[in-house]
Tab-separated table of C-alpha atoms in Angstrom:
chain	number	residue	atom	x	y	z
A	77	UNK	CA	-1.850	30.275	-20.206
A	78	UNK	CA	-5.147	28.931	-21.800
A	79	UNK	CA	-6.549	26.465	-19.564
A	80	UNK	CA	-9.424	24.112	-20.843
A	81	UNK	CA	-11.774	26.582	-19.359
A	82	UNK	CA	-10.873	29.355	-21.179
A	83	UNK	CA	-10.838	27.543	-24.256
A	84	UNK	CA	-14.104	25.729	-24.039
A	85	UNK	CA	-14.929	29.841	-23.143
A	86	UNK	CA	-13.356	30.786	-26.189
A	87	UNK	CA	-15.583	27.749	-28.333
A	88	UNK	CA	-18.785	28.959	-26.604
A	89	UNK	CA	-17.830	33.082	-27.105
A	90	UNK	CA	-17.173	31.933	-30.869
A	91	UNK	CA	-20.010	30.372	-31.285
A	92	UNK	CA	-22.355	33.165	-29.844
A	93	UNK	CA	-20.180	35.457	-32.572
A	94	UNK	CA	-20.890	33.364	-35.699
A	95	UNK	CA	-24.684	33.451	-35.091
A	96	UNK	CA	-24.558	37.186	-34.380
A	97	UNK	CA	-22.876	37.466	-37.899
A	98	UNK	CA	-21.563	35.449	-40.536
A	99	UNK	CA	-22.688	31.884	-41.070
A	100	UNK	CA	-20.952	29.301	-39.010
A	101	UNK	CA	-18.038	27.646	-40.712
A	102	UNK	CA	-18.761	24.033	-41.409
A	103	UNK	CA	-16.227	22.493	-39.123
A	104	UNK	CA	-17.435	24.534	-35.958
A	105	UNK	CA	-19.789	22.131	-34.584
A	106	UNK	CA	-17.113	19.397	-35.272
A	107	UNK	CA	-14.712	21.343	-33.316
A	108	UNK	CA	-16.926	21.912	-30.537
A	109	UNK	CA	-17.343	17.651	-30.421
A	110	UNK	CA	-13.556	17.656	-30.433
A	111	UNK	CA	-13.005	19.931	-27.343
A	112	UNK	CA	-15.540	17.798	-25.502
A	113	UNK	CA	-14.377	14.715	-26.064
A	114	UNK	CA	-10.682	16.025	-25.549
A	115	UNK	CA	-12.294	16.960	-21.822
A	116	UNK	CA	-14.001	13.969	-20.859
A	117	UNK	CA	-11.053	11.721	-21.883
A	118	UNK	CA	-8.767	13.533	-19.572
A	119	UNK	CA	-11.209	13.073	-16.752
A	120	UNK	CA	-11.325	9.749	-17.495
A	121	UNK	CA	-7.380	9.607	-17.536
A	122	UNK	CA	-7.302	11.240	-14.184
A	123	UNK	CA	-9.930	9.109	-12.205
A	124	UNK	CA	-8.040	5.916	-14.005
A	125	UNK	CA	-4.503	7.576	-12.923
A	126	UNK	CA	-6.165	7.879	-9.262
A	127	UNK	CA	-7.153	5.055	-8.785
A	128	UNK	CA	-4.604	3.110	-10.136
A	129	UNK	CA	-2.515	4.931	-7.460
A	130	UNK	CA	-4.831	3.482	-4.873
A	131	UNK	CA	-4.632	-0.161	-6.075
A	132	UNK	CA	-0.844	0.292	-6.175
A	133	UNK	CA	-0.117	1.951	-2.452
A	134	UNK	CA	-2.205	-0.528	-0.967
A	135	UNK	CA	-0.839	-3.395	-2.974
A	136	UNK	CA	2.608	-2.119	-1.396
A	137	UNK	CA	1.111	-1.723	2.071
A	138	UNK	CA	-0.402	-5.421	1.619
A	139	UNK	CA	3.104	-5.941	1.346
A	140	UNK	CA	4.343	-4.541	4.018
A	141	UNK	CA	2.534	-5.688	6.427
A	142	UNK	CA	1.227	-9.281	5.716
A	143	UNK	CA	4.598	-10.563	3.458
A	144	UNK	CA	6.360	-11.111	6.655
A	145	UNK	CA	3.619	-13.279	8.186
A	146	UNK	CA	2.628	-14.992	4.865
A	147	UNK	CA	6.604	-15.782	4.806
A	148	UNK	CA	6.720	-16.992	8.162
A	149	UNK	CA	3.389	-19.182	7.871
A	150	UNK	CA	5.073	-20.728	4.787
A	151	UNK	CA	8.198	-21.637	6.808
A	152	UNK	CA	6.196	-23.522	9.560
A	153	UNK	CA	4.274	-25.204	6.710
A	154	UNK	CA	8.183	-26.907	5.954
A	155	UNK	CA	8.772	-27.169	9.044
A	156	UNK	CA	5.963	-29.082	9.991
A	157	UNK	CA	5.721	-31.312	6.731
A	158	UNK	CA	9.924	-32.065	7.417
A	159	UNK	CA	8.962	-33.080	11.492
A	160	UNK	CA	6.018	-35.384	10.401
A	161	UNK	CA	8.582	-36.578	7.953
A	162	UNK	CA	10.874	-37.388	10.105
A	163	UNK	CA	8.995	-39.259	13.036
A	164	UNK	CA	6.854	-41.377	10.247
A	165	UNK	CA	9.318	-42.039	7.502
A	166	UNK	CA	6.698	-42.579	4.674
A	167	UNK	CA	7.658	-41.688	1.140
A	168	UNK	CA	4.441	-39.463	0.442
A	169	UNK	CA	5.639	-37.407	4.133
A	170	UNK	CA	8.903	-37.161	2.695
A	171	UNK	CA	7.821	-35.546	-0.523
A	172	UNK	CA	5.395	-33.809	0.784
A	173	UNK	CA	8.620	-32.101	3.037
A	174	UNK	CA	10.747	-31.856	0.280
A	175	UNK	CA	8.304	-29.861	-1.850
A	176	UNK	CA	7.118	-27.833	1.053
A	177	UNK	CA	11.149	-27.002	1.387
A	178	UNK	CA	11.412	-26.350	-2.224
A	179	UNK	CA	8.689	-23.945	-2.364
A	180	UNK	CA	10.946	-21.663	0.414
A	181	UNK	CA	14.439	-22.508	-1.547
A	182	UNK	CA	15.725	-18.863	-3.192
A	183	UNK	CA	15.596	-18.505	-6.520
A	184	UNK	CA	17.078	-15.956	-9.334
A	185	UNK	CA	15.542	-12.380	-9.397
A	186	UNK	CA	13.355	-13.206	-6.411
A	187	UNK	CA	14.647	-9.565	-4.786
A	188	UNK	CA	12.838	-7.818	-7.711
A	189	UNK	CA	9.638	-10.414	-7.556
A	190	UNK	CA	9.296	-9.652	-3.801
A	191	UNK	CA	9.957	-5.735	-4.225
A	192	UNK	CA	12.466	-5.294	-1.335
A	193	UNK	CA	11.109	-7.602	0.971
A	194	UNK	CA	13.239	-10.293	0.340
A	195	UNK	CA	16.766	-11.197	-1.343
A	196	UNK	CA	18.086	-14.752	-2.390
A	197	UNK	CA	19.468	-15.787	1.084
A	198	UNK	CA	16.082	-14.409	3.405
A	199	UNK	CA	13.871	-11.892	4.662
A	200	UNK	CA	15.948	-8.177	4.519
A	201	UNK	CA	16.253	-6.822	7.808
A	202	UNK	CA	13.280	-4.470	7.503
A	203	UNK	CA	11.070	-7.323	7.006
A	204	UNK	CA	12.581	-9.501	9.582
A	205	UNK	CA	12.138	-6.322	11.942
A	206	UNK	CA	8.468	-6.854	11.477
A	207	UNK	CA	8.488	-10.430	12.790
A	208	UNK	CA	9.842	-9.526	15.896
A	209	UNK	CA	8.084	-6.143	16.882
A	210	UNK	CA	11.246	-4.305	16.117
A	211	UNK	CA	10.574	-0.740	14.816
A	212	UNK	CA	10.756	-0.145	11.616
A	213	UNK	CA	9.989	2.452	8.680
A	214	UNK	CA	5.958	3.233	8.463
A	215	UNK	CA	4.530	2.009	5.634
A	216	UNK	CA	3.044	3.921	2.752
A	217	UNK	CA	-0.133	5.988	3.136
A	218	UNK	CA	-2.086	4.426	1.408
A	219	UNK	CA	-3.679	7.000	-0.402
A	220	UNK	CA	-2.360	10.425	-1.251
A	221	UNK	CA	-4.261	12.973	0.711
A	222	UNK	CA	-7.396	15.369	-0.438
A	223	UNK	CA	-4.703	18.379	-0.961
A	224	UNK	CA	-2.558	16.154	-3.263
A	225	UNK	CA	-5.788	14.928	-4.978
A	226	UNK	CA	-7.032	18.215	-5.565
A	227	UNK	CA	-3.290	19.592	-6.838
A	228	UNK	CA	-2.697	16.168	-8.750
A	229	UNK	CA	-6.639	16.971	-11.110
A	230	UNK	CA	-5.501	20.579	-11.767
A	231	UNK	CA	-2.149	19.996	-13.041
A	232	UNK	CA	-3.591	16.952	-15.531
A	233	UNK	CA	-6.560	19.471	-16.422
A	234	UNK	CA	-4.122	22.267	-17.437
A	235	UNK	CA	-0.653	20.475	-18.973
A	236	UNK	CA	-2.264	17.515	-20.136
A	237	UNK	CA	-0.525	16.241	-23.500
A	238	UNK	CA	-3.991	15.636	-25.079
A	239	UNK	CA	-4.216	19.700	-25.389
A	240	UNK	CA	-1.363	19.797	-27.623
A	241	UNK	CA	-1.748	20.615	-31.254
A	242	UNK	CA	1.925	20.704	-31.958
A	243	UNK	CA	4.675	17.958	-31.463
A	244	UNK	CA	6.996	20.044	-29.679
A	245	UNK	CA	4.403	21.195	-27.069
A	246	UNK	CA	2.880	17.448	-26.855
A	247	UNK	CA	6.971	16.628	-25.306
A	248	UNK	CA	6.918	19.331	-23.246
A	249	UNK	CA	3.585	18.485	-21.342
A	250	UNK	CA	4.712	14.408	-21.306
A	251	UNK	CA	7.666	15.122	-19.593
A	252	UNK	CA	5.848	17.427	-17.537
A	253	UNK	CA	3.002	14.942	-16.492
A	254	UNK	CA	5.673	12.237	-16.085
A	255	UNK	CA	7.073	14.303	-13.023
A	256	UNK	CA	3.446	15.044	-12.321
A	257	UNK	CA	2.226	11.443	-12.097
A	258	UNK	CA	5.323	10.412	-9.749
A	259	UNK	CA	5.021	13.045	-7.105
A	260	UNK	CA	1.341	12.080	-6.841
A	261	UNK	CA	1.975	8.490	-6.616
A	262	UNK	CA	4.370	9.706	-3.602
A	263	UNK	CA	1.778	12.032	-1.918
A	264	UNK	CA	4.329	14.720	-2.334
A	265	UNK	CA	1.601	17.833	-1.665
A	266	UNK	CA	4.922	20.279	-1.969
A	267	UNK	CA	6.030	19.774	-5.051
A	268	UNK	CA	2.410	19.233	-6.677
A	269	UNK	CA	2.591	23.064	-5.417
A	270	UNK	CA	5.933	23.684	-7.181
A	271	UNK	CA	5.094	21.879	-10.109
A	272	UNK	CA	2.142	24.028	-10.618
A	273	UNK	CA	3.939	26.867	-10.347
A	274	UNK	CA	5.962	25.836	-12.296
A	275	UNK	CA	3.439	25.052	-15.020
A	276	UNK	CA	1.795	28.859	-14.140
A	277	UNK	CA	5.346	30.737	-15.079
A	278	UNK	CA	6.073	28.328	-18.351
A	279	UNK	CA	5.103	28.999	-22.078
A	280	UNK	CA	1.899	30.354	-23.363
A	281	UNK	CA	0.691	26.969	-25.374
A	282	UNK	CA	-0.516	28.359	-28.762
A	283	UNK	CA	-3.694	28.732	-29.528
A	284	UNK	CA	-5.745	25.944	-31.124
A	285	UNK	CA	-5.780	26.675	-35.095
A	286	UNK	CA	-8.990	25.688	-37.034
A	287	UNK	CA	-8.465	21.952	-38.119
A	288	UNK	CA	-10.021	20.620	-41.737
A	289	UNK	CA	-13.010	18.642	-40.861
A	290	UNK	CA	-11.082	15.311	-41.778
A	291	UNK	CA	-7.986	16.080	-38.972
A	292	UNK	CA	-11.221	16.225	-36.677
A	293	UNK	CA	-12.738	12.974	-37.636
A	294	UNK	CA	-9.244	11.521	-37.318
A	295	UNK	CA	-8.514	13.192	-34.002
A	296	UNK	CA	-12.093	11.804	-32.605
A	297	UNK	CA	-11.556	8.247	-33.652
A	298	UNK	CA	-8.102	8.829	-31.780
A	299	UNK	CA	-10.055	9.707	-28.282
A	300	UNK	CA	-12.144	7.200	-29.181
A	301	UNK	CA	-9.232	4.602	-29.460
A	302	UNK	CA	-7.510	6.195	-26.419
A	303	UNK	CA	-10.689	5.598	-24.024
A	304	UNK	CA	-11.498	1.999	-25.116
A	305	UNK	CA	-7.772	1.404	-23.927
A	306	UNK	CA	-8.057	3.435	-20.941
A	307	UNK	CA	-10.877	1.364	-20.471
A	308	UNK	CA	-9.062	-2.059	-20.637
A	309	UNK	CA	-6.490	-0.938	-18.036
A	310	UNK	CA	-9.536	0.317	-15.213
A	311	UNK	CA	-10.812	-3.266	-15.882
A	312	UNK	CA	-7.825	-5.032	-15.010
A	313	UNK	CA	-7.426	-3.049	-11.978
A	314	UNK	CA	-10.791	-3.563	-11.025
A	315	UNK	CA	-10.561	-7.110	-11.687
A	316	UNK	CA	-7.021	-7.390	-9.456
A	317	UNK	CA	-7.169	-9.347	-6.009
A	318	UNK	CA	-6.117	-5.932	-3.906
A	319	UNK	CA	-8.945	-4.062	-5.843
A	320	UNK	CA	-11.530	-6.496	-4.558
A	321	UNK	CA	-9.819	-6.294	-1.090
A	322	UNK	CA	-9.086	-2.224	-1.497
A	323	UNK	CA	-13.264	-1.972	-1.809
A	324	UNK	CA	-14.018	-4.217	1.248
A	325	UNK	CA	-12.879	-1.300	3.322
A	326	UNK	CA	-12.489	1.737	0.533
A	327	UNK	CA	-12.811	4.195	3.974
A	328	UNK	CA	-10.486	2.716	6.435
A	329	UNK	CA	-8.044	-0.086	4.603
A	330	UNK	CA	-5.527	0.322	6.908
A	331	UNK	CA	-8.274	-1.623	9.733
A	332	UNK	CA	-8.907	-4.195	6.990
A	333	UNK	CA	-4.805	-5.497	6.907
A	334	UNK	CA	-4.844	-5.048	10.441
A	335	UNK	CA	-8.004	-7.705	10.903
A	336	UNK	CA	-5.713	-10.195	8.206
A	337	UNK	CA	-2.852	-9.749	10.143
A	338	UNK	CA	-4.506	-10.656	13.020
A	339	UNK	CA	-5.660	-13.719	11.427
A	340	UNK	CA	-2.423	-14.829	10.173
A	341	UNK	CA	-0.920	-14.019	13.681
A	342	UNK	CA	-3.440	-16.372	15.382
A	343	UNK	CA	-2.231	-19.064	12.396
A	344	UNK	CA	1.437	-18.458	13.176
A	345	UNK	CA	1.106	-19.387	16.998
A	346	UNK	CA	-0.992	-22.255	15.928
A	347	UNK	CA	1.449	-23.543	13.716
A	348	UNK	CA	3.891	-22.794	16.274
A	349	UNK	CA	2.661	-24.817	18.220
A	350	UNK	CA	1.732	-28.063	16.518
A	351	UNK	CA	5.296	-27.677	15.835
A	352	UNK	CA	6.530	-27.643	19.343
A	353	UNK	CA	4.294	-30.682	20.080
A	354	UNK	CA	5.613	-32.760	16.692
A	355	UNK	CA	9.253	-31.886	18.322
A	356	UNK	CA	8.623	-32.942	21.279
A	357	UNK	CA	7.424	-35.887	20.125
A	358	UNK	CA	10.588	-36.904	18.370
């Protein structure tokens, strides 16, 4: 197999060759561009693939482990607002109530809004588990470990599409990276390792034929196209509320929900309580 080592070897040993004898062509040094911006865009693809794989875990943990207490906050909120409602009787109590009650009502789709945590009629049981200290399925890691990391850059390095010169091998390493892409986002560290062996006992790609120097120019202003998108999508996850919380506590994330939960558990008993007293009130 010709990894991107061995064929930015092969640039460098045919360069050394053309200056030992016959004149360089005129598209070498074009090539030589084209192999190095073929490399740095797939590093770029793979530290944009990581860490969109960060931002998306720990969304899911944020998830996890705050949605029940944000839902349960929310239903004190109504709770409240319909109590004062009902001991004052003023019209702005009353809407305030009713809005406060609409806000909670279910609503169409809301099981694929709230992925999993919540179907039209309530809280699934795994959620409602969480509200009452009941065990329940850990959450995601948040990040896939060093070994998966490490597995996860080589694959992308060696079967990435980008090194395809021919449309049938370009299908063959998407549908590759596709499987590639989802067992990282799991973590999965085993089959990383049977994917690249996989990779290691499939086809010989074929070696890069020399391009006319206007495929080059064309295949450079594709990279070039390529990044400035790639580029786009790392803003927008670097813009994203659990990006700005994800880099509060890059090292230990899983202490930084902990500390919100907290929080929102001290809310929840104080709401608790103010409702109790409006109650008791009645």
């Amino acid at each position: 197999m010709t990894t991107p080592e061995a064929e930015q070897g092969d640039v460098a040993g045919a360069a050394r060759s053309t200056s030992d004898g016959a004149a360089a062509r005129p598209e070498e040094r074009l090539e030589r561009a084209v192999r190095a911006a073929e490399q740095a865009l797939i590093e770029y693809e793979i530290a944009v693939e990581t860490f969109r794989v960060e931002v998306e875990n720990f969304s899911r943990l944020h998830q996890q482990r705050l949605g029940p207490l944000y839902a349960r906050l929310e239903e004190l909120e109504a709770q409240i607002a319909e109590a004062t409602a009902a001991r004052t009787g003023d019209p702005d109590d009353l809407r305030r109530a009713d809005e406060a009650r609409a806000r909670l009502m279910p609503i169409p789709g809301v099981e694929e809004l709230l992925d999993g945590w919540m179907d039209g009629e309530g809280l699934f049981p795994e959620a409602a588990a969480m509200l009452t200290d009941q065990p329940v399925r850990p959450p995601q890691r948040v990040r896939p470990s060093e070994e998966a990391r490490r597995l996860y850059r080589e694959l992308a390095r060696k079967a990435h599409p980008d090194l395809a010169q021919r449309e049938e091998e370009r299908k063959r390493r998407e549908e590759f990276i596709t499987r590639v892409n989802a067992a990282y986002a799991r973590g999965d560290e085993t089959e990383l390792r049977e994917l690249a062996a996989e990779w290691a006992a499939g086809p010989v790609p074929a070696e890069r034929e020399p391009s006319p120097s206007e495929e080059l120019y064309a295949r450079l202003e594709w990279l070039a196209q390529r990044k400035e998108l790639l580029t786009m999508l790392a803003k927008e996850l670097e813009d994203s509320a659990i990006a700005s919380m994800l880099r509060l506590a890059p090292d230990d994330p899983d202490r930084l929900l902990e500390e919100i939960a907290e929080q929102l558990r001290a809310d929840v008993t104080a709401r608790e309580a103010e409702l109790a007293t409006l109650l008791g009130q009645g």
